[in-house]
């Protein structure tokens, strides 16, 4: 009985390894070749005085941030990775001659034992789509509370999130209203499904119809775990007469000492995070200078905490049009 | 104890439903809006005499093929779908007034009970990437043997698969050799991983360096389950002096009576199946008229039968270059 269970567990582990190795190649290539992301981290690591320091890399992936820290003179780097990609990190670190400086520890941050009591610096690229989707911020906070010395550095340590209003008739017609007539059949039940799901895509900045507003400001040095879930009012002003088909969000993170900023703004260079788009059931017709007020709230799903439940309420009274409503979205 | 187990199962079921509903929107939109695919099925269904017939749709998805069959006058359509999208099919069929003609049956083809003993026609869009990745052909064969009347129709019923040699230096430099120098670090262990994984992408026909050869011909009316795994020799001739960085494969299916053909050839209109590319560890330098001989073999993975294990051996002796080798790939 026990050996049968072992066989089943082994098979499951094999499958997980397979799945994992499949997902990692594309994702890690995408992340590493995102120059804005990777090079901003490199500059931020080089610019803070990391020489002789003990560094912890939360979720090291292929180990690129650990390698940057080692190359910048860190005394030792502990690189934690739960996924199978950690095995590749070990190979890569050895191939590059850093096996004495970087120790890869396989496991969850919450489960592992660190060979030292305290670290001087925590580095982590924890941000997910829409900042918090499948993010590792919770693990960074756990590591901060458990291991970071008083006054230690967290890279990055500040973060903001923003919202604006967008025109996107092409997507609305071709991906949302598409379901109204499919080869002569009405498939509107799918339209409701599509609306529920935020779209992660790069926004053309010419689609931006309104000013933006900040909906989240966090300081990773001091924030609590619960601060990841929030409800924030926003107020955005139309630049021109147009239709607002939905809202888009993006985020910036900034680094201590260097002041380096990694932005995913639609006005700046595209990153692999793109922006997140939340479409309305009906567009809002705005005139220049008119204001859309609303609230944006985000929380982890009760059943599957990997999913984000997002709610956007809006309230608009304009010369052409008035509209109020609440849209519910889920990032899965 | 029992109620706890129920709670766990329910949570698992909820998660599966969630996961499923996420995957389906994009995939089904992609498949349905693939006009070559969907319209070829519509033409083939309209052109065969389906009026008054009992039809079985294997893996109906959103029910588009069942709707085509019903609109063409089928007496009754049984539409089988295991995934949660089947619930959307039920809604869509009702919204379009076909609920008396089409019965959606949720479950695996191998598990369900059909309310009739025999069907006149089986329709199925079973083809996956590289024809057989996550394909439902096995379920079509099961349905054929269990329910199809003698002389009944299978749409589509014939299938061929093809291979050629391709030039693709851009991909080779940017996605494979990329790993040789990543921000100054050597990450070649990832290069080997990338090479193992076939790329599903639309080939620019100007990248085609050789003639093509047929590596598989199947007749779904008569084939056995085991015929899905095969080893086939091939012989392809270079059109011009160039580098061959790898091979690409694609498939055609054809329909009975109408003779309609759905092709995924790189010389024809792009489909959502694209082509499948298999890269070599080192390119082969060919001169015009030279021949690459090889064998292509495909089987289901022993541990996870959803995965395809593919092996390509090649043998080449040219004026500039000679090369022999065997490459192993896995589609996961």
mmCIF file of N, CA and C in Angstrom, chain A residues 254-313:
data_model
loop_
_atom_site.group_PDB
_atom_site.id
_atom_site.type_symbol
_atom_site.label_atom_id
_atom_site.label_comp_id
_atom_site.label_asym_id
_atom_site.label_seq_id
_atom_site.Cartn_x
_atom_site.Cartn_y
_atom_site.Cartn_z
ATOM 1 N N UNK A 254 10.164 51.165 -7.304
ATOM 2 C CA UNK A 254 11.423 51.919 -7.243
ATOM 3 C C UNK A 254 12.357 51.313 -6.211
ATOM 4 N N UNK A 255 13.647 51.608 -6.390
ATOM 5 C CA UNK A 255 14.703 50.949 -5.636
ATOM 6 C C UNK A 255 15.365 51.913 -4.669
ATOM 7 N N UNK A 256 15.780 51.416 -3.508
ATOM 8 C CA UNK A 256 16.411 52.295 -2.522
ATOM 9 C C UNK A 256 17.820 52.695 -2.962
ATOM 10 N N UNK A 257 18.314 53.777 -2.416
ATOM 11 C CA UNK A 257 19.663 54.317 -2.670
ATOM 12 C C UNK A 257 19.830 54.830 -4.093
ATOM 13 N N UNK A 258 19.672 53.962 -5.090
ATOM 14 C CA UNK A 258 19.878 54.398 -6.474
ATOM 15 C C UNK A 258 18.736 55.275 -6.964
ATOM 16 N N UNK A 259 17.527 55.072 -6.432
ATOM 17 C CA UNK A 259 16.361 55.765 -6.965
ATOM 18 C C UNK A 259 15.912 55.240 -8.316
ATOM 19 N N UNK A 260 16.488 54.141 -8.790
ATOM 20 C CA UNK A 260 16.056 53.535 -10.068
ATOM 21 C C UNK A 260 14.563 53.219 -10.013
ATOM 22 N N UNK A 261 13.883 53.445 -11.145
ATOM 23 C CA UNK A 261 12.454 53.149 -11.224
ATOM 24 C C UNK A 261 12.209 52.186 -12.386
ATOM 25 N N UNK A 262 11.452 51.140 -12.101
ATOM 26 C CA UNK A 262 11.018 50.233 -13.162
ATOM 27 C C UNK A 262 9.540 50.522 -13.377
ATOM 28 N N UNK A 263 9.223 51.087 -14.557
ATOM 29 C CA UNK A 263 7.832 51.470 -14.799
ATOM 30 C C UNK A 263 7.215 50.600 -15.895
ATOM 31 N N UNK A 264 5.940 50.302 -15.718
ATOM 32 C CA UNK A 264 5.208 49.579 -16.763
ATOM 33 C C UNK A 264 4.130 50.496 -17.355
ATOM 34 N N UNK A 265 4.399 51.792 -17.288
ATOM 35 C CA UNK A 265 3.470 52.801 -17.814
ATOM 36 C C UNK A 265 3.256 52.625 -19.324
ATOM 37 N N UNK A 266 2.039 52.868 -19.796
ATOM 38 C CA UNK A 266 1.782 52.782 -21.246
ATOM 39 C C UNK A 266 2.472 53.906 -22.022
ATOM 40 N N UNK A 267 3.009 54.905 -21.316
ATOM 41 C CA UNK A 267 3.741 55.984 -21.987
ATOM 42 C C UNK A 267 5.226 55.646 -22.127
ATOM 43 N N UNK A 268 5.654 54.535 -21.510
ATOM 44 C CA UNK A 268 7.073 54.190 -21.545
ATOM 45 C C UNK A 268 7.289 52.908 -22.354
ATOM 46 N N UNK A 269 8.541 52.439 -22.402
ATOM 47 C CA UNK A 269 8.879 51.242 -23.182
ATOM 48 C C UNK A 269 8.064 50.033 -22.695
ATOM 49 N N UNK A 270 7.565 49.266 -23.641
ATOM 50 C CA UNK A 270 6.784 48.060 -23.351
ATOM 51 C C UNK A 270 7.584 47.077 -22.485
ATOM 52 N N UNK A 271 6.904 46.462 -21.532
ATOM 53 C CA UNK A 271 7.529 45.400 -20.747
ATOM 54 C C UNK A 271 6.695 44.131 -20.879
ATOM 55 N N UNK A 272 7.196 43.022 -20.342
ATOM 56 C CA UNK A 272 6.432 41.773 -20.460
ATOM 57 C C UNK A 272 5.195 41.789 -19.547
ATOM 58 N N UNK A 273 5.089 42.808 -18.665
ATOM 59 C CA UNK A 273 3.873 42.941 -17.857
ATOM 60 C C UNK A 273 2.747 43.638 -18.640
ATOM 61 N N UNK A 274 3.127 44.321 -19.722
ATOM 62 C CA UNK A 274 2.146 45.095 -20.506
ATOM 63 C C UNK A 274 1.319 45.990 -19.574
ATOM 64 N N UNK A 275 0.005 46.150 -19.913
ATOM 65 C CA UNK A 275 -0.923 46.784 -18.979
ATOM 66 C C UNK A 275 -2.089 45.820 -18.804
ATOM 67 N N UNK A 276 -2.953 46.089 -17.835
ATOM 68 C CA UNK A 276 -4.144 45.251 -17.652
ATOM 69 C C UNK A 276 -5.362 46.073 -18.019
ATOM 70 N N UNK A 277 -6.218 45.495 -18.869
ATOM 71 C CA UNK A 277 -7.394 46.219 -19.346
ATOM 72 C C UNK A 277 -8.669 45.596 -18.775
ATOM 73 N N UNK A 278 -9.575 46.471 -18.351
ATOM 74 C CA UNK A 278 -10.846 46.052 -17.757
ATOM 75 C C UNK A 278 -11.952 46.724 -18.570
ATOM 76 N N UNK A 279 -12.682 45.933 -19.336
ATOM 77 C CA UNK A 279 -13.679 46.501 -20.251
ATOM 78 C C UNK A 279 -15.039 46.661 -19.575
ATOM 79 N N UNK A 280 -15.780 47.664 -20.080
ATOM 80 C CA UNK A 280 -17.127 47.951 -19.586
ATOM 81 C C UNK A 280 -18.163 47.204 -20.428
ATOM 82 N N UNK A 281 -19.309 46.980 -19.852
ATOM 83 C CA UNK A 281 -20.395 46.341 -20.585
ATOM 84 C C UNK A 281 -20.906 47.250 -21.705
ATOM 85 N N UNK A 282 -20.893 48.553 -21.446
ATOM 86 C CA UNK A 282 -21.275 49.559 -22.453
ATOM 87 C C UNK A 282 -20.274 50.700 -22.362
ATOM 88 N N UNK A 283 -19.840 51.260 -23.490
ATOM 89 C CA UNK A 283 -18.902 52.389 -23.406
ATOM 90 C C UNK A 283 -19.559 53.637 -22.817
ATOM 91 N N UNK A 284 -18.725 54.512 -22.276
ATOM 92 C CA UNK A 284 -19.163 55.804 -21.743
ATOM 93 C C UNK A 284 -18.731 56.882 -22.736
ATOM 94 N N UNK A 285 -19.638 57.782 -23.080
ATOM 95 C CA UNK A 285 -19.286 58.875 -23.994
ATOM 96 C C UNK A 285 -18.874 60.091 -23.175
ATOM 97 N N UNK A 286 -17.637 60.498 -23.338
ATOM 98 C CA UNK A 286 -17.121 61.611 -22.535
ATOM 99 C C UNK A 286 -16.809 62.819 -23.415
ATOM 100 N N UNK A 287 -16.908 64.003 -22.834
ATOM 101 C CA UNK A 287 -16.446 65.236 -23.488
ATOM 102 C C UNK A 287 -15.177 65.694 -22.771
ATOM 103 N N UNK A 288 -14.363 66.490 -23.469
ATOM 104 C CA UNK A 288 -13.093 66.962 -22.899
ATOM 105 C C UNK A 288 -13.340 67.631 -21.546
ATOM 106 N N UNK A 289 -12.532 67.273 -20.569
ATOM 107 C CA UNK A 289 -12.599 67.909 -19.257
ATOM 108 C C UNK A 289 -13.560 67.243 -18.291
ATOM 109 N N UNK A 290 -14.383 66.329 -18.771
ATOM 110 C CA UNK A 290 -15.325 65.663 -17.869
ATOM 111 C C UNK A 290 -14.615 64.624 -16.996
ATOM 112 N N UNK A 291 -15.227 64.385 -15.835
ATOM 113 C CA UNK A 291 -14.579 63.551 -14.817
ATOM 114 C C UNK A 291 -15.327 62.223 -14.640
ATOM 115 N N UNK A 292 -14.591 61.129 -14.636
ATOM 116 C CA UNK A 292 -15.164 59.854 -14.201
ATOM 117 C C UNK A 292 -14.635 59.595 -12.794
ATOM 118 N N UNK A 293 -15.561 59.392 -11.875
ATOM 119 C CA UNK A 293 -15.156 59.025 -10.515
ATOM 120 C C UNK A 293 -15.432 57.545 -10.326
ATOM 121 N N UNK A 294 -14.666 56.905 -9.467
ATOM 122 C CA UNK A 294 -14.912 55.481 -9.247
ATOM 123 C C UNK A 294 -14.126 54.943 -8.079
ATOM 124 N N UNK A 295 -14.283 53.651 -7.852
ATOM 125 C CA UNK A 295 -13.433 52.966 -6.879
ATOM 126 C C UNK A 295 -12.933 51.675 -7.514
ATOM 127 N N UNK A 296 -11.707 51.326 -7.170
ATOM 128 C CA UNK A 296 -11.068 50.103 -7.672
ATOM 129 C C UNK A 296 -10.761 49.265 -6.445
ATOM 130 N N UNK A 297 -11.263 48.037 -6.417
ATOM 131 C CA UNK A 297 -10.907 47.200 -5.270
ATOM 132 C C UNK A 297 -10.380 45.865 -5.739
ATOM 133 N N UNK A 298 -9.422 45.362 -4.997
ATOM 134 C CA UNK A 298 -8.709 44.139 -5.376
ATOM 135 C C UNK A 298 -8.553 43.270 -4.142
ATOM 136 N N UNK A 299 -8.899 41.972 -4.290
ATOM 137 C CA UNK A 299 -8.619 41.034 -3.197
ATOM 138 C C UNK A 299 -8.332 39.647 -3.759
ATOM 139 N N UNK A 300 -7.730 38.805 -2.925
ATOM 140 C CA UNK A 300 -7.464 37.434 -3.339
ATOM 141 C C UNK A 300 -8.762 36.640 -3.261
ATOM 142 N N UNK A 301 -8.963 35.745 -4.236
ATOM 143 C CA UNK A 301 -10.177 34.933 -4.252
ATOM 144 C C UNK A 301 -10.207 33.979 -3.060
ATOM 145 N N UNK A 302 -11.402 33.814 -2.466
ATOM 146 C CA UNK A 302 -11.533 32.976 -1.270
ATOM 147 C C UNK A 302 -11.200 31.517 -1.555
ATOM 148 N N UNK A 303 -11.647 31.020 -2.704
ATOM 149 C CA UNK A 303 -11.447 29.593 -3.000
ATOM 150 C C UNK A 303 -10.024 29.333 -3.479
ATOM 151 N N UNK A 304 -9.582 30.142 -4.429
ATOM 152 C CA UNK A 304 -8.217 29.988 -4.921
ATOM 153 C C UNK A 304 -7.479 31.308 -4.786
ATOM 154 N N UNK A 305 -6.648 31.428 -3.738
ATOM 155 C CA UNK A 305 -5.963 32.710 -3.471
ATOM 156 C C UNK A 305 -5.016 33.136 -4.592
ATOM 157 N N UNK A 306 -4.738 32.240 -5.562
ATOM 158 C CA UNK A 306 -3.935 32.646 -6.718
ATOM 159 C C UNK A 306 -4.719 33.611 -7.607
ATOM 160 N N UNK A 307 -6.050 33.505 -7.574
ATOM 161 C CA UNK A 307 -6.884 34.362 -8.422
ATOM 162 C C UNK A 307 -7.122 35.706 -7.751
ATOM 163 N N UNK A 308 -7.237 36.743 -8.575
ATOM 164 C CA UNK A 308 -7.575 38.066 -8.061
ATOM 165 C C UNK A 308 -9.024 38.399 -8.396
ATOM 166 N N UNK A 309 -9.784 38.832 -7.389
ATOM 167 C CA UNK A 309 -11.130 39.372 -7.617
ATOM 168 C C UNK A 309 -11.031 40.882 -7.623
ATOM 169 N N UNK A 310 -11.456 41.476 -8.715
ATOM 170 C CA UNK A 310 -11.324 42.929 -8.872
ATOM 171 C C UNK A 310 -12.706 43.508 -9.170
ATOM 172 N N UNK A 311 -13.009 44.628 -8.532
ATOM 173 C CA UNK A 311 -14.293 45.277 -8.749
ATOM 174 C C UNK A 311 -14.039 46.740 -9.069
ATOM 175 N N UNK A 312 -14.657 47.224 -10.134
ATOM 176 C CA UNK A 312 -14.536 48.643 -10.474
ATOM 177 C C UNK A 312 -15.938 49.248 -10.513
ATOM 178 N N UNK A 313 -16.162 50.247 -9.650
ATOM 179 C CA UNK A 313 -17.416 51.000 -9.693
ATOM 180 C C UNK A 313 -17.121 52.348 -10.316
#
